[in-house]
């Protein structure tokens, strides 16, 4: 085990409904302080990989049948999602998933449910979230269901931040958003990484934007990692250019 690595996924296999083999031996590592991108087309297995890490496969009748997942060198495959949150790993699901009937601020506060460090600390972090997402502050009394798609994505990331995570697993943050908003959200991800030291593993179909903001990338195809490398190298790779950068 390399102690610069926060999260290590070793050769995992995932099967849905006992028969459908979706991940066929995926390995990857997320270093402390990095932004790592998990790339690949529709159905390549990105979401499945994130759900395997945060132990969210059960409700989808999926299971890890081979391999191991380590966080700080310790196996985490049997931890519940909330135990994992206590260890510092939180997933922001694809499709944003805010509680539509709650206000933006109430949504953010639900992110603090695992914390035991008192109201003052939680309120300080609410201000921290608002400093990264001024739009959420403006909209804090609005029902989340009435905010825009971009604001809901910000709200979902903000809610994750309220658990004081060390690592955020971010699924398809660009989905359904206009290019300018995608830039804005990735810019905030970069500042959270640089200023707050949050590490990210982000799944993205938008290879172009992901490789501009990430430090390292893995490309998945049909449940296998077919290529990985520093983002700057992947951006210049002829196959990546031909098959992925043209698409998005
Ligand atoms: P997307 O961007 O569409 O989410 P992805 O790369 O995240 O794509 P996954 O969602 O992980 O891909 O899906 C990988 C494969 O697993 C697909 O073929 C999908 O049909 C299949 N799959 C996903 N969830 C289930 C499930 N609950 N039961 C059976 N098969 C599933």
Coordinates of C-alpha atoms and ligand atoms in Angstrom, one line a residue:
X1 CA 0.0 0.0 0.0
X2 CA 1.2 3.4 -1.1
X3 CA 0.3 5.9 1.6
X4 CA 0.0 8.8 -0.9
X5 CA -3.1 6.9 -2.1
X6 CA -6.3 7.6 -0.3
X7 CA -8.5 5.2 -2.1
X8 CA -7.5 2.1 -3.9
X9 CA -9.8 -0.1 -6.0
X10 CA -8.2 -3.4 -6.7
X11 CA -9.4 -5.5 -9.6
X12 CA -13.1 -5.4 -8.7
X13 CA -15.8 -7.3 -10.5
X14 CA -19.4 -6.3 -10.1
X15 CA -22.4 -8.4 -11.1
X16 CA -26.1 -7.2 -11.2
X17 CA -28.9 -9.6 -10.6
X18 CA -26.5 -12.5 -10.1
X19 CA -25.8 -12.7 -13.9
X20 CA -24.9 -9.5 -15.5
X21 CA -21.2 -8.9 -15.3
X22 CA -20.7 -5.2 -15.6
X23 CA -17.2 -4.5 -14.1
X24 CA -14.7 -7.0 -15.3
X25 CA -11.7 -6.3 -13.0
X26 CA -11.4 -2.5 -12.5
X27 CA -8.4 -1.1 -10.6
X28 CA -7.8 2.6 -9.9
X29 CA -6.3 4.8 -7.2
X30 CA -7.2 8.2 -6.0
X31 CA -4.2 10.1 -4.5
X32 CA -4.6 12.5 -1.6
X33 CA -5.2 16.0 -2.9
X34 CA -6.0 15.1 -6.5
X35 CA -8.8 15.3 -8.9
X36 CA -9.1 12.0 -10.6
X37 CA -11.5 11.5 -13.6
X38 CA -13.3 8.3 -14.5
X39 CA -14.1 8.6 -18.2
X40 CA -16.0 6.6 -20.8
X41 CA -19.2 6.5 -22.7
X42 CA -22.7 5.7 -21.7
X43 CA -22.9 2.3 -19.9
X44 CA -19.1 1.9 -19.6
X45 CA -19.5 1.3 -15.8
X46 CA -18.6 4.7 -14.3
X47 CA -21.6 4.9 -12.0
X48 CA -21.3 1.3 -11.1
X49 CA -17.7 1.9 -10.0
X50 CA -18.7 4.9 -7.8
X51 CA -21.6 3.0 -6.3
X52 CA -19.3 0.0 -5.6
X53 CA -17.0 2.3 -3.6
X54 CA -19.8 3.9 -1.6
X55 CA -21.6 0.6 -1.1
X56 CA -24.7 1.7 -2.9
X57 CA -25.1 -1.4 -5.1
X58 CA -27.3 -3.4 -2.8
X59 CA -30.5 -1.6 -3.6
X60 CA -29.8 -2.2 -7.3
X61 CA -29.3 -5.9 -6.8
X62 CA -25.6 -5.5 -7.6
X63 CA -22.7 -7.0 -5.7
X64 CA -18.9 -7.0 -5.7
X65 CA -17.9 -10.6 -6.5
X66 CA -14.1 -10.1 -6.7
X67 CA -11.4 -7.6 -5.7
X68 CA -11.1 -5.2 -2.9
X69 CA -11.6 -1.5 -2.0
X70 CA -9.3 0.2 0.5
X71 CA -9.5 3.6 2.0
X72 CA -6.4 4.7 3.9
X73 CA -5.3 1.1 3.4
X74 CA -8.4 -0.3 5.2
X75 CA -11.0 -2.4 3.5
X76 CA -14.3 -0.5 3.2
X77 CA -16.4 -2.8 1.1
X78 CA -18.6 -3.8 4.1
X79 CA -19.2 -0.3 5.4
X80 CA -22.6 1.3 5.1
X81 CA -22.8 4.6 3.1
X82 CA -23.1 6.5 6.4
X83 CA -20.1 4.8 8.0
X84 CA -18.2 5.8 4.9
X85 CA -19.3 9.4 5.3
X86 CA -17.9 9.3 8.8
X87 CA -14.6 8.1 7.3
X88 CA -14.7 11.0 5.0
X89 CA -16.0 9.7 1.7
X90 CA -19.3 11.0 0.2
X91 CA -20.9 10.4 -3.1
X92 CA -22.9 13.1 -5.0
X93 CA -25.2 11.1 -7.1
X94 CA -25.9 11.6 -10.8
X95 CA -29.0 13.6 -11.4
X96 CA -28.4 15.9 -8.4
X97 CA -31.0 14.6 -6.0
X98 CA -31.9 17.5 -3.8
X99 CA -34.9 17.2 -1.6
X100 CA -37.3 19.3 -3.8
X101 CA -39.7 20.3 -1.0
X102 CA -36.9 21.5 1.3
X103 CA -35.3 24.9 0.9
X104 CA -31.7 25.1 -0.3
X105 CA -30.5 25.8 3.2
X106 CA -32.4 22.9 4.7
X107 CA -30.9 20.7 2.0
X108 CA -27.4 21.8 2.9
X109 CA -28.2 21.2 6.6
X110 CA -29.2 17.6 5.9
X111 CA -25.6 17.1 4.8
X112 CA -24.4 17.6 8.3
X113 CA -26.3 14.7 9.8
X114 CA -23.3 12.5 10.6
X115 CA -21.5 15.3 12.5
X116 CA -21.1 15.5 16.2
X117 CA -19.1 18.7 16.4
X118 CA -21.9 21.1 17.3
X119 CA -23.9 23.9 15.8
X120 CA -21.2 26.6 15.6
X121 CA -19.0 24.4 13.5
X122 CA -21.8 23.4 11.2
X123 CA -22.8 27.1 10.8
X124 CA -19.3 28.0 10.0
X125 CA -19.3 25.4 7.2
X126 CA -22.6 26.7 5.9
X127 CA -20.9 30.0 5.4
X128 CA -18.0 28.3 3.8
X129 CA -20.3 26.6 1.3
X130 CA -22.0 29.9 0.6
X131 CA -18.6 31.5 0.0
X132 CA -17.9 28.9 -2.8
X133 CA -21.5 29.0 -4.1
X134 CA -22.8 32.6 -3.7
X135 CA -25.8 31.7 -5.8
X136 CA -26.9 29.2 -3.1
X137 CA -26.8 32.0 -0.5
X138 CA -29.1 34.1 -2.7
X139 CA -31.4 31.2 -3.1
X140 CA -31.2 29.8 0.4
X141 CA -34.8 30.3 1.3
X142 CA -36.1 28.9 -2.1
X143 CA -37.5 25.5 -2.4
X144 CA -34.8 23.4 -4.1
X145 CA -37.4 22.1 -6.6
X146 CA -37.9 25.6 -7.9
X147 CA -34.2 26.3 -8.5
X148 CA -32.3 25.8 -11.8
X149 CA -30.5 22.6 -12.8
X150 CA -27.2 24.3 -12.1
X151 CA -28.3 25.5 -8.7
X152 CA -29.4 22.0 -7.9
X153 CA -26.0 20.6 -8.8
X154 CA -24.4 23.2 -6.6
X155 CA -26.8 22.3 -3.8
X156 CA -25.9 18.6 -4.1
X157 CA -22.2 19.4 -4.0
X158 CA -22.8 21.9 -1.1
X159 CA -24.7 19.3 0.8
X160 CA -21.8 16.9 0.4
X161 CA -19.4 19.5 1.7
X162 CA -21.5 19.9 4.9
X163 CA -20.2 16.4 6.0
X164 CA -16.6 17.8 5.9
X165 CA -15.5 15.1 3.5
X166 CA -11.9 14.3 2.7
X167 CA -13.0 12.7 -0.7
X168 CA -16.0 13.4 -2.9
X169 CA -17.2 10.9 -5.5
X170 CA -18.9 13.1 -8.0
X171 CA -21.1 11.5 -10.6
X172 CA -21.6 13.3 -14.0
X173 CA -21.6 16.9 -12.7
X174 CA -21.9 18.3 -16.2
X175 CA -25.1 16.3 -17.0
X176 CA -27.8 18.5 -18.6
X177 CA -26.0 21.8 -17.9
X178 CA -25.1 24.6 -20.3
X179 CA -21.4 24.8 -21.1
X180 CA -20.9 28.0 -19.1
X181 CA -22.4 26.4 -16.0
X182 CA -20.3 23.3 -16.5
X183 CA -17.2 25.6 -16.5
X184 CA -18.4 27.4 -13.4
X185 CA -19.0 24.1 -11.5
X186 CA -15.7 22.6 -12.5
X187 CA -14.0 25.8 -11.5
X188 CA -15.5 25.5 -8.0
X189 CA -14.4 21.9 -7.8
X190 CA -10.9 23.0 -8.6
X191 CA -10.9 25.7 -5.9
X192 CA -12.3 23.2 -3.4
X193 CA -9.5 20.9 -4.3
X194 CA -6.8 23.6 -4.1
X195 CA -8.0 25.6 -1.1
X196 CA -9.8 23.1 1.0
X197 CA -7.8 20.0 0.1
X198 CA -10.8 18.0 -0.9
X199 CA -9.9 15.0 -3.2
X200 CA -12.2 14.1 -6.0
X201 CA -13.1 11.1 -8.0
X202 CA -15.4 12.3 -10.7
X203 CA -17.2 10.3 -13.4
X204 CA -17.7 12.2 -16.6
X205 CA -18.9 11.5 -20.1
X206 CA -17.6 15.0 -21.0
X207 CA -14.0 14.0 -21.5
X208 CA -13.1 17.4 -22.8
X209 CA -13.9 19.4 -19.7
X210 CA -12.9 16.6 -17.3
X211 CA -9.4 16.3 -18.7
X212 CA -8.9 20.1 -18.4
X213 CA -9.7 20.1 -14.7
X214 CA -8.5 16.7 -13.5
X215 CA -4.9 15.7 -12.8
X216 CA -5.3 12.1 -13.8
X217 CA -7.7 10.1 -15.8
X218 CA -8.9 6.5 -16.3
X219 CA -10.9 5.5 -19.3
X220 CA -13.4 2.7 -18.9
X221 CA -14.9 0.7 -21.8
X222 CA -17.3 -2.1 -21.2
X223 CA -16.3 -2.5 -17.6
X224 CA -12.6 -2.4 -18.1
X225 CA -9.9 0.3 -17.7
X226 CA -8.5 0.6 -21.2
X227 CA -6.2 3.5 -20.6
X228 CA -5.0 5.7 -17.8
X229 CA -2.5 8.5 -17.4
X230 CA -1.9 12.1 -16.4
X231 CA -4.7 14.3 -17.8
X232 CA -2.2 16.3 -19.9
X233 CA -1.0 13.2 -21.6
X234 CA -4.4 11.8 -22.2
X235 CA -5.5 15.1 -23.8
X236 CA -2.6 14.7 -26.3
X237 CA -3.1 11.0 -26.9
X238 CA -4.3 10.4 -30.5
X239 CA -6.8 7.6 -29.6
X240 CA -8.3 9.8 -26.9
X241 CA -8.5 12.7 -29.3
X242 CA -10.2 10.5 -32.0
X243 CA -12.6 8.5 -29.8
X244 CA -13.4 10.8 -26.9
X245 CA -12.4 14.4 -27.4
X246 CA -14.4 14.8 -30.6
X247 CA -17.5 13.6 -29.0
X248 CA -18.1 16.1 -26.3
Ligands
LIG1 P1 -24.0 6.3 -17.5 O1 -23.2 7.5 -17.9 O2 -25.1 6.0 -18.5 O3 -24.4 6.3 -16.1 P2 -22.0 4.5 -16.8 O4 -20.7 4.4 -17.4 O5 -22.1 5.2 -15.5 O6 -23.0 5.1 -17.8 P3 -23.3 2.3 -15.5 O7 -24.5 3.1 -15.1 O8 -22.3 1.9 -14.4 O9 -22.5 3.0 -16.7 O10 -23.8 1.0 -16.2 C1 -22.9 0.0 -16.7 C2 -23.7 -1.2 -17.3 O11 -24.4 -1.8 -16.2 C3 -24.7 -0.8 -18.3 O12 -24.7 -1.7 -19.3 C4 -26.0 -0.8 -17.6 O13 -27.1 -1.2 -18.4 C5 -25.8 -1.9 -16.5 N1 -26.6 -1.7 -15.3 C6 -26.5 -0.5 -14.5 N2 -27.3 -0.7 -13.5 C7 -27.9 -1.9 -13.6 C8 -28.8 -2.6 -12.7 N3 -29.3 -2.1 -11.6 N4 -29.2 -3.9 -13.2 C9 -28.7 -4.4 -14.3 N5 -27.8 -3.8 -15.1 C10 -27.4 -2.5 -14.7

